[in-house]
Amino acid sequence: MKYVFIVNPTAGKGNKQDGFVTAVDDYFAQNGGEYEVYYTSDKGDAMAYSNALAKTGEELRIYACGGEGTAFEVLNGVYGYKNVSLGVVPCGSANDFISYFSDKELFMDVASLIDGEELEIDIIKAGNCYAMNSCSIGMDAMVASHMSKFKKWPLVSGKMAYVLALLYTFFSRLGVKLKINIDNGKQTIEQKSLFAVVANAPYYGGGFYPTPSAEPFDQKLDFSVISTVSRPRILALLKDYRAGTHVGYDFCKIGTALKVEVEADREVPINMDGEIIYSDHAEFEIIKKGQKLILPKTISAVWREKAGQAADTVKA
C-alpha cells in the first residue's frame, strides 16, 4: 500500500499545507511505510497525476490536499479504478463536502487518516465529469464563478468570498428559464428559476444548506429548485437558505431523484463542486457507491454504522 498526498499549495491562501506536510513526513519517519508528497503546479495537474498513478494498478490511497477544486480533480482522475481509495484533506477555503461528516479539523490528523477506514459513497455523474458534493445552475453557479476571483483577494476567507460574490451577482441579471426533467419524465419542472441544485451532500458555498436531507450514501440525489423572486425577497431568503429552512416556501421545489436533466433558455454557468463550465444543457445522475472515501479513524465507525457498511480497514 502506498500513500500519496497531492497538495495544492495555493488552496485556502496556502495557510495549512506546510504544517500538514511536516506532520506527514514526521509520521512516516516514525512509523515507516511508502509515501509520496506531490505539489500541483497548474489547473488540471491533480487530475492528470492521480490518473497516471491509478493506471499503474498499484494499491493506493490518494489524499487530495486542497479545496473543492483539488478534490474534484483527484476524483475525476481516479474514478473507476478499484485499486484507489480517495481521502480529502481540507486545506481549502470551504471544503463543504467534508463539513457533512464532522469537524473538518479531524481530517487534518495524519495518523487518523492513515489508519482510517473506507466508506463507499455515492457520487454525481455530470456529463463527462464526476462530483462528490453538488452541482448547480443559475444564481449560485454565477456566484461560484465570481467567488474564484474574490478568493484571490488578500484577507478574504472562503465565506467572505462567497458573500462578496453573492452581492456582485445580486445586482446582475437574475433568473433563467429552465426545463427540468426528473427521472426520465416522472416529473417535469418548467419555470423561470433563480437557481437549481442537485446534491449528494447538504452543504455548499461556505456553509449554505440548500438540500438539508442529502446524504452521500443514500443512493439518490436531492434537488432544490427556487423560482425567481424579487430582489427584496432574495435578501430575506438568504438567511433561511443558510439555515436550511427555505424548504417550506411555496416557491421552493424539493425532492429526490436518480437522474435530473436540465435545459436552459441560454448558455449559463454550471457549477460542479466549484468547477465552472458554460452550457444550455446538463445531465446529472447518481452513481451508487461510486467511490471509496477514507474517513479518519476517530470517526469512521460512527459513519460506517450510519451508512450500514462493514469495516474496510487498511493498515499502514
mmCIF file of C-alpha atoms in Angstrom:
data_model
loop_
_atom_site.group_PDB
_atom_site.id
_atom_site.type_symbol
_atom_site.label_atom_id
_atom_site.label_comp_id
_atom_site.label_asym_id
_atom_site.label_seq_id
_atom_site.Cartn_x
_atom_site.Cartn_y
_atom_site.Cartn_z
ATOM 1 C CA MET A 1 0.000 0.000 0.000
ATOM 2 C CA LYS A 2 1.316 3.403 -0.984
ATOM 3 C CA TYR A 3 0.060 6.714 0.393
ATOM 4 C CA VAL A 4 0.107 9.703 -1.940
ATOM 5 C CA PHE A 5 -0.619 13.271 -0.855
ATOM 6 C CA ILE A 6 -1.481 15.579 -3.755
ATOM 7 C CA VAL A 7 -1.090 19.090 -2.401
ATOM 8 C CA ASN A 8 -2.432 22.276 -3.964
ATOM 9 C CA PRO A 9 -0.044 24.882 -2.483
ATOM 10 C CA THR A 10 -2.344 27.825 -3.271
ATOM 11 C CA ALA A 11 -5.622 26.456 -1.856
ATOM 12 C CA GLY A 12 -7.030 28.437 1.051
ATOM 13 C CA LYS A 13 -4.276 31.059 0.837
ATOM 14 C CA GLY A 14 -1.729 28.288 1.441
ATOM 15 C CA ASN A 15 -2.031 28.552 5.219
ATOM 16 C CA LYS A 16 -2.392 24.865 6.156
ATOM 17 C CA GLN A 17 -0.298 22.917 3.676
ATOM 18 C CA ASP A 18 3.187 23.324 5.173
ATOM 19 C CA GLY A 19 2.121 22.220 8.636
ATOM 20 C CA PHE A 20 0.237 19.234 7.266
ATOM 21 C CA VAL A 21 3.107 18.056 5.056
ATOM 22 C CA THR A 22 5.510 18.361 8.000
ATOM 23 C CA ALA A 23 3.162 16.156 10.023
ATOM 24 C CA VAL A 24 3.081 13.626 7.154
ATOM 25 C CA ASP A 25 6.891 13.490 6.995
ATOM 26 C CA ASP A 26 7.106 13.065 10.767
ATOM 27 C CA TYR A 27 4.518 10.281 10.777
ATOM 28 C CA PHE A 28 6.293 8.158 8.164
ATOM 29 C CA ALA A 29 9.701 8.839 9.686
ATOM 30 C CA GLN A 30 8.426 7.332 12.931
ATOM 31 C CA ASN A 31 6.183 4.577 11.580
ATOM 32 C CA GLY A 32 7.651 3.631 8.207
ATOM 33 C CA GLY A 33 5.670 2.930 5.070
ATOM 34 C CA GLU A 34 5.770 4.064 1.465
ATOM 35 C CA TYR A 35 4.503 7.548 0.754
ATOM 36 C CA GLU A 36 4.852 10.479 -1.625
ATOM 37 C CA VAL A 37 4.020 14.183 -1.477
ATOM 38 C CA TYR A 38 3.257 15.798 -4.826
ATOM 39 C CA TYR A 39 2.692 19.544 -5.228
ATOM 40 C CA THR A 40 0.461 20.648 -8.081
ATOM 41 C CA SER A 41 1.636 23.459 -10.322
ATOM 42 C CA ASP A 42 -1.369 24.269 -12.523
ATOM 43 C CA LYS A 43 -5.056 23.632 -13.086
ATOM 44 C CA GLY A 44 -5.600 20.043 -14.200
ATOM 45 C CA ASP A 45 -2.332 18.833 -12.697
ATOM 46 C CA ALA A 46 -4.003 16.950 -9.825
ATOM 47 C CA MET A 47 -6.301 15.131 -12.233
ATOM 48 C CA ALA A 48 -3.525 14.144 -14.622
ATOM 49 C CA TYR A 49 -1.155 12.987 -11.887
ATOM 50 C CA SER A 50 -3.751 10.988 -9.935
ATOM 51 C CA ASN A 51 -4.929 9.343 -13.153
ATOM 52 C CA ALA A 52 -1.378 8.324 -14.080
ATOM 53 C CA LEU A 53 -0.949 6.778 -10.630
ATOM 54 C CA ALA A 54 -4.296 4.976 -10.778
ATOM 55 C CA LYS A 55 -3.403 3.406 -14.136
ATOM 56 C CA THR A 56 -0.394 1.629 -12.621
ATOM 57 C CA GLY A 57 -2.741 -0.790 -10.843
ATOM 58 C CA GLU A 58 -0.866 -0.350 -7.570
ATOM 59 C CA GLU A 59 -2.912 -0.324 -4.372
ATOM 60 C CA LEU A 60 -3.077 3.363 -3.453
ATOM 61 C CA ARG A 61 -4.562 5.765 -1.006
ATOM 62 C CA ILE A 62 -4.530 9.185 -2.626
ATOM 63 C CA TYR A 63 -5.297 12.225 -0.474
ATOM 64 C CA ALA A 64 -6.480 15.446 -2.135
ATOM 65 C CA CYS A 65 -4.960 18.208 -0.001
ATOM 66 C CA GLY A 66 -6.653 21.438 -1.015
ATOM 67 C CA GLY A 67 -10.156 22.746 -1.600
ATOM 68 C CA GLU A 68 -13.154 21.534 -3.586
ATOM 69 C CA GLY A 69 -11.276 22.020 -6.840
ATOM 70 C CA THR A 70 -8.438 19.724 -5.795
ATOM 71 C CA ALA A 71 -10.847 17.026 -4.598
ATOM 72 C CA PHE A 72 -12.836 17.370 -7.840
ATOM 73 C CA GLU A 73 -9.704 16.860 -9.932
ATOM 74 C CA VAL A 74 -8.463 13.861 -7.971
ATOM 75 C CA LEU A 75 -11.897 12.224 -8.033
ATOM 76 C CA ASN A 76 -12.034 12.622 -11.793
ATOM 77 C CA GLY A 77 -8.516 11.239 -12.076
ATOM 78 C CA VAL A 78 -9.172 8.072 -10.062
ATOM 79 C CA TYR A 79 -12.851 7.329 -10.690
ATOM 80 C CA GLY A 80 -13.378 3.771 -11.897
ATOM 81 C CA TYR A 81 -10.078 2.445 -10.556
ATOM 82 C CA LYS A 82 -10.799 -0.085 -7.819
ATOM 83 C CA ASN A 83 -7.170 -0.021 -6.672
ATOM 84 C CA VAL A 84 -7.525 3.556 -5.397
ATOM 85 C CA SER A 85 -9.200 4.999 -2.314
ATOM 86 C CA LEU A 86 -9.678 8.750 -2.014
ATOM 87 C CA GLY A 87 -9.027 10.907 1.015
ATOM 88 C CA VAL A 88 -9.745 14.611 1.389
ATOM 89 C CA VAL A 89 -7.585 16.932 3.497
ATOM 90 C CA PRO A 90 -9.355 20.311 3.950
ATOM 91 C CA CYS A 91 -6.657 22.848 3.111
ATOM 92 C CA GLY A 92 -9.075 24.983 1.087
ATOM 93 C CA SER A 93 -11.287 27.893 1.994
ATOM 94 C CA ALA A 94 -14.560 25.945 2.321
ATOM 95 C CA ASN A 95 -14.366 22.149 1.841
ATOM 96 C CA ASP A 96 -18.152 21.894 2.185
ATOM 97 C CA PHE A 97 -18.368 18.171 1.433
ATOM 98 C CA ILE A 98 -16.244 17.311 4.475
ATOM 99 C CA SER A 99 -18.473 19.542 6.630
ATOM 100 C CA TYR A 100 -21.150 16.873 6.348
ATOM 101 C CA PHE A 101 -19.127 14.369 8.369
ATOM 102 C CA SER A 102 -17.943 16.390 11.354
ATOM 103 C CA ASP A 103 -15.326 18.888 12.470
ATOM 104 C CA LYS A 104 -13.098 19.376 9.428
ATOM 105 C CA GLU A 105 -10.002 19.559 11.620
ATOM 106 C CA LEU A 106 -10.305 15.797 12.203
ATOM 107 C CA PHE A 107 -9.402 15.393 8.530
ATOM 108 C CA MET A 108 -6.072 17.131 9.237
ATOM 109 C CA ASP A 109 -4.977 14.406 11.698
ATOM 110 C CA VAL A 110 -2.381 12.407 9.765
ATOM 111 C CA ALA A 111 -2.342 9.308 11.984
ATOM 112 C CA SER A 112 -6.134 9.097 11.968
ATOM 113 C CA LEU A 113 -6.210 9.442 8.180
ATOM 114 C CA ILE A 114 -3.576 6.764 7.632
ATOM 115 C CA ASP A 115 -5.389 4.343 9.951
ATOM 116 C CA GLY A 116 -8.778 5.406 8.650
ATOM 117 C CA GLU A 117 -11.393 3.117 7.160
ATOM 118 C CA GLU A 118 -13.129 3.322 3.834
ATOM 119 C CA LEU A 119 -16.760 4.224 3.238
ATOM 120 C CA GLU A 120 -18.378 3.701 -0.145
ATOM 121 C CA ILE A 121 -20.063 6.960 -1.100
ATOM 122 C CA ASP A 122 -22.343 7.848 -3.963
ATOM 123 C CA ILE A 123 -21.124 10.400 -6.487
ATOM 124 C CA ILE A 124 -22.773 12.538 -9.152
ATOM 125 C CA LYS A 125 -22.119 11.915 -12.835
ATOM 126 C CA ALA A 126 -22.352 15.293 -14.564
ATOM 127 C CA GLY A 127 -21.827 14.821 -18.273
ATOM 128 C CA ASN A 128 -18.279 13.528 -18.613
ATOM 129 C CA CYS A 129 -17.322 14.645 -15.093
ATOM 130 C CA TYR A 130 -17.920 13.408 -11.564
ATOM 131 C CA ALA A 131 -18.680 15.390 -8.401
ATOM 132 C CA MET A 132 -18.838 14.395 -4.740
ATOM 133 C CA ASN A 133 -20.841 17.270 -3.320
ATOM 134 C CA SER A 134 -23.198 19.243 -5.563
ATOM 135 C CA CYS A 135 -23.935 20.667 -8.989
ATOM 136 C CA SER A 136 -25.992 23.750 -9.715
ATOM 137 C CA ILE A 137 -27.302 26.097 -12.380
ATOM 138 C CA GLY A 138 -28.393 29.711 -12.012
ATOM 139 C CA MET A 139 -27.580 32.384 -9.485
ATOM 140 C CA ASP A 140 -25.473 30.181 -7.247
ATOM 141 C CA ALA A 141 -23.395 28.945 -10.189
ATOM 142 C CA MET A 142 -22.811 32.583 -11.112
ATOM 143 C CA VAL A 143 -21.768 33.182 -7.518
ATOM 144 C CA ALA A 144 -19.332 30.252 -7.673
ATOM 145 C CA SER A 145 -17.880 31.678 -10.865
ATOM 146 C CA HIS A 146 -17.322 35.107 -9.272
ATOM 147 C CA MET A 147 -16.194 33.565 -5.984
ATOM 148 C CA SER A 148 -12.978 32.253 -7.530
ATOM 149 C CA LYS A 149 -11.990 35.849 -8.261
ATOM 150 C CA PHE A 150 -12.742 37.172 -4.783
ATOM 151 C CA LYS A 151 -10.853 34.316 -3.087
ATOM 152 C CA LYS A 152 -7.664 35.738 -4.576
ATOM 153 C CA TRP A 153 -8.084 38.985 -2.673
ATOM 154 C CA PRO A 154 -5.881 39.403 0.425
ATOM 155 C CA LEU A 155 -7.530 38.598 3.775
ATOM 156 C CA VAL A 156 -10.704 37.289 2.094
ATOM 157 C CA SER A 157 -11.836 33.944 3.556
ATOM 158 C CA GLY A 158 -13.957 31.393 1.728
ATOM 159 C CA LYS A 159 -17.137 32.562 3.447
ATOM 160 C CA MET A 160 -16.317 36.213 2.793
ATOM 161 C CA ALA A 161 -15.570 35.450 -0.855
ATOM 162 C CA TYR A 162 -18.971 33.801 -1.149
ATOM 163 C CA VAL A 163 -20.749 36.794 0.359
ATOM 164 C CA LEU A 164 -18.901 39.229 -1.934
ATOM 165 C CA ALA A 165 -19.699 37.092 -4.978
ATOM 166 C CA LEU A 166 -23.312 36.888 -3.873
ATOM 167 C CA LEU A 167 -23.611 40.661 -3.622
ATOM 168 C CA TYR A 168 -21.967 41.106 -7.017
ATOM 169 C CA THR A 169 -24.345 38.591 -8.593
ATOM 170 C CA PHE A 170 -27.341 40.116 -6.817
ATOM 171 C CA PHE A 171 -27.072 43.229 -8.963
ATOM 172 C CA SER A 172 -26.596 41.269 -12.192
ATOM 173 C CA ARG A 173 -29.241 39.682 -14.433
ATOM 174 C CA LEU A 174 -31.198 37.206 -12.315
ATOM 175 C CA GLY A 175 -33.293 34.220 -13.308
ATOM 176 C CA VAL A 176 -33.048 31.728 -16.140
ATOM 177 C CA LYS A 177 -35.837 29.768 -17.797
ATOM 178 C CA LEU A 178 -35.248 26.099 -17.003
ATOM 179 C CA LYS A 179 -36.928 22.879 -18.083
ATOM 180 C CA ILE A 180 -36.045 20.194 -15.567
ATOM 181 C CA ASN A 181 -36.772 16.560 -16.405
ATOM 182 C CA ILE A 182 -36.667 14.286 -13.349
ATOM 183 C CA ASP A 183 -36.217 10.512 -13.684
ATOM 184 C CA ASN A 184 -36.975 10.361 -17.393
ATOM 185 C CA GLY A 185 -40.270 12.212 -17.281
ATOM 186 C CA LYS A 186 -41.704 11.148 -13.918
ATOM 187 C CA GLN A 187 -41.750 14.832 -13.006
ATOM 188 C CA THR A 188 -41.139 17.980 -15.034
ATOM 189 C CA ILE A 189 -40.474 21.467 -13.706
ATOM 190 C CA GLU A 190 -40.618 24.272 -16.258
ATOM 191 C CA GLN A 191 -40.250 27.808 -14.954
ATOM 192 C CA LYS A 192 -38.021 30.823 -14.617
ATOM 193 C CA SER A 193 -35.721 29.891 -11.758
ATOM 194 C CA LEU A 194 -33.328 31.701 -9.517
ATOM 195 C CA PHE A 195 -31.273 28.516 -9.328
ATOM 196 C CA ALA A 196 -31.449 24.739 -9.268
ATOM 197 C CA VAL A 197 -29.223 22.493 -7.158
ATOM 198 C CA VAL A 198 -28.612 18.760 -7.477
ATOM 199 C CA ALA A 199 -26.756 17.466 -4.436
ATOM 200 C CA ASN A 200 -25.134 14.454 -2.844
ATOM 201 C CA ALA A 201 -24.492 16.209 0.494
ATOM 202 C CA PRO A 202 -26.227 19.084 2.291
ATOM 203 C CA TYR A 203 -23.713 21.976 2.326
ATOM 204 C CA TYR A 204 -22.128 24.258 -0.249
ATOM 205 C CA GLY A 205 -20.923 27.832 -0.755
ATOM 206 C CA GLY A 206 -19.061 28.050 2.543
ATOM 207 C CA GLY A 207 -21.900 26.778 4.731
ATOM 208 C CA PHE A 208 -25.194 27.297 2.892
ATOM 209 C CA TYR A 209 -27.721 24.474 3.266
ATOM 210 C CA PRO A 210 -29.679 24.013 0.010
ATOM 211 C CA THR A 211 -30.576 20.331 0.420
ATOM 212 C CA PRO A 212 -30.809 19.550 4.159
ATOM 213 C CA SER A 213 -31.749 15.881 3.678
ATOM 214 C CA ALA A 214 -28.942 14.979 1.266
ATOM 215 C CA GLU A 215 -26.599 12.175 2.323
ATOM 216 C CA PRO A 216 -23.710 10.790 0.245
ATOM 217 C CA PHE A 217 -24.613 7.142 0.766
ATOM 218 C CA ASP A 218 -28.420 7.031 0.424
ATOM 219 C CA GLN A 219 -28.203 6.132 -3.295
ATOM 220 C CA LYS A 220 -30.234 9.091 -4.531
ATOM 221 C CA LEU A 221 -29.818 12.727 -5.487
ATOM 222 C CA ASP A 222 -31.535 15.557 -3.657
ATOM 223 C CA PHE A 223 -32.663 18.564 -5.671
ATOM 224 C CA SER A 224 -33.790 22.060 -4.798
ATOM 225 C CA VAL A 225 -35.303 24.439 -7.360
ATOM 226 C CA ILE A 226 -36.061 28.042 -6.399
ATOM 227 C CA SER A 227 -38.375 30.176 -8.543
ATOM 228 C CA THR A 228 -37.259 33.665 -9.475
ATOM 229 C CA VAL A 229 -38.391 36.135 -6.839
ATOM 230 C CA SER A 230 -37.880 39.854 -6.287
ATOM 231 C CA ARG A 231 -34.560 41.181 -5.017
ATOM 232 C CA PRO A 232 -36.025 42.212 -1.635
ATOM 233 C CA ARG A 233 -37.363 38.683 -1.196
ATOM 234 C CA ILE A 234 -33.983 37.218 -2.162
ATOM 235 C CA LEU A 235 -32.418 39.092 0.735
ATOM 236 C CA ALA A 236 -34.961 37.599 3.104
ATOM 237 C CA LEU A 237 -34.416 34.151 1.568
ATOM 238 C CA LEU A 238 -30.663 34.037 2.180
ATOM 239 C CA LYS A 239 -30.908 33.687 5.948
ATOM 240 C CA ASP A 240 -33.270 30.738 5.596
ATOM 241 C CA TYR A 241 -31.167 29.281 2.784
ATOM 242 C CA ARG A 242 -28.145 29.233 5.072
ATOM 243 C CA ALA A 243 -30.190 27.555 7.817
ATOM 244 C CA GLY A 244 -31.977 25.104 5.505
ATOM 245 C CA THR A 245 -35.402 26.420 6.487
ATOM 246 C CA HIS A 246 -36.223 27.608 2.955
ATOM 247 C CA VAL A 247 -37.718 24.196 2.155
ATOM 248 C CA GLY A 248 -41.139 25.282 3.395
ATOM 249 C CA TYR A 249 -41.561 28.168 0.953
ATOM 250 C CA ASP A 250 -44.081 27.787 -1.861
ATOM 251 C CA PHE A 251 -41.519 28.963 -4.429
ATOM 252 C CA CYS A 252 -39.107 26.118 -3.474
ATOM 253 C CA LYS A 253 -39.439 22.676 -5.032
ATOM 254 C CA ILE A 254 -37.573 19.978 -3.097
ATOM 255 C CA GLY A 255 -37.268 16.284 -3.886
ATOM 256 C CA THR A 256 -35.105 13.275 -4.678
ATOM 257 C CA ALA A 257 -34.213 11.574 -7.931
ATOM 258 C CA LEU A 258 -31.854 9.164 -9.644
ATOM 259 C CA LYS A 259 -31.408 11.365 -12.711
ATOM 260 C CA VAL A 260 -32.016 15.044 -13.433
ATOM 261 C CA GLU A 261 -31.784 16.655 -16.873
ATOM 262 C CA VAL A 262 -31.806 20.448 -17.195
ATOM 263 C CA GLU A 263 -32.308 22.613 -20.278
ATOM 264 C CA ALA A 264 -31.805 26.390 -20.095
ATOM 265 C CA ASP A 265 -33.017 29.077 -22.487
ATOM 266 C CA ARG A 266 -29.457 30.346 -22.869
ATOM 267 C CA GLU A 267 -25.899 29.339 -22.089
ATOM 268 C CA VAL A 268 -25.339 29.666 -18.351
ATOM 269 C CA PRO A 269 -22.640 28.748 -15.828
ATOM 270 C CA ILE A 270 -22.907 25.236 -14.426
ATOM 271 C CA ASN A 271 -21.169 24.585 -11.135
ATOM 272 C CA MET A 272 -19.708 21.156 -10.322
ATOM 273 C CA ASP A 273 -18.060 21.207 -6.887
ATOM 274 C CA GLY A 274 -16.766 24.691 -7.611
ATOM 275 C CA GLU A 275 -15.638 23.929 -11.158
ATOM 276 C CA ILE A 276 -17.484 26.003 -13.763
ATOM 277 C CA ILE A 277 -18.463 25.190 -17.336
ATOM 278 C CA TYR A 278 -20.901 27.067 -19.602
ATOM 279 C CA SER A 279 -23.739 25.321 -21.419
ATOM 280 C CA ASP A 280 -27.517 25.360 -22.007
ATOM 281 C CA HIS A 281 -27.904 21.679 -21.147
ATOM 282 C CA ALA A 282 -26.791 19.384 -18.339
ATOM 283 C CA GLU A 283 -27.492 15.870 -17.093
ATOM 284 C CA PHE A 284 -26.890 14.669 -13.546
ATOM 285 C CA GLU A 285 -27.126 11.054 -12.437
ATOM 286 C CA ILE A 286 -26.371 9.236 -9.175
ATOM 287 C CA ILE A 287 -23.574 6.673 -9.251
ATOM 288 C CA LYS A 288 -24.346 4.416 -6.310
ATOM 289 C CA LYS A 289 -21.322 3.562 -4.161
ATOM 290 C CA GLY A 290 -19.157 5.067 -6.842
ATOM 291 C CA GLN A 291 -16.054 5.885 -4.801
ATOM 292 C CA LYS A 292 -14.218 4.635 -1.718
ATOM 293 C CA LEU A 293 -13.712 7.553 0.668
ATOM 294 C CA ILE A 294 -11.175 7.394 3.503
ATOM 295 C CA LEU A 295 -12.548 8.622 6.821
ATOM 296 C CA PRO A 296 -10.355 9.424 9.831
ATOM 297 C CA LYS A 297 -10.153 6.551 12.319
ATOM 298 C CA THR A 298 -11.608 8.795 15.020
ATOM 299 C CA ILE A 299 -14.988 8.992 13.262
ATOM 300 C CA SER A 300 -15.101 6.118 10.780
ATOM 301 C CA ALA A 301 -17.065 3.695 12.986
ATOM 302 C CA VAL A 302 -19.861 6.220 13.504
ATOM 303 C CA TRP A 303 -20.305 6.812 9.798
ATOM 304 C CA ARG A 304 -19.991 3.140 8.858
ATOM 305 C CA GLU A 305 -22.919 2.446 11.153
ATOM 306 C CA LYS A 306 -24.931 5.326 9.696
ATOM 307 C CA ALA A 307 -24.240 4.149 6.150
ATOM 308 C CA GLY A 308 -24.837 0.495 7.052
ATOM 309 C CA GLN A 309 -21.453 -0.591 5.716
ATOM 310 C CA ALA A 310 -18.951 -3.083 7.116
ATOM 311 C CA ALA A 311 -15.437 -2.011 8.115
ATOM 312 C CA ASP A 312 -12.749 -1.938 5.449
ATOM 313 C CA THR A 313 -9.568 -1.273 7.392
ATOM 314 C CA VAL A 314 -6.183 -0.980 5.725
ATOM 315 C CA LYS A 315 -3.129 -0.911 7.946
ATOM 316 C CA ALA A 316 -0.127 1.288 7.162
#
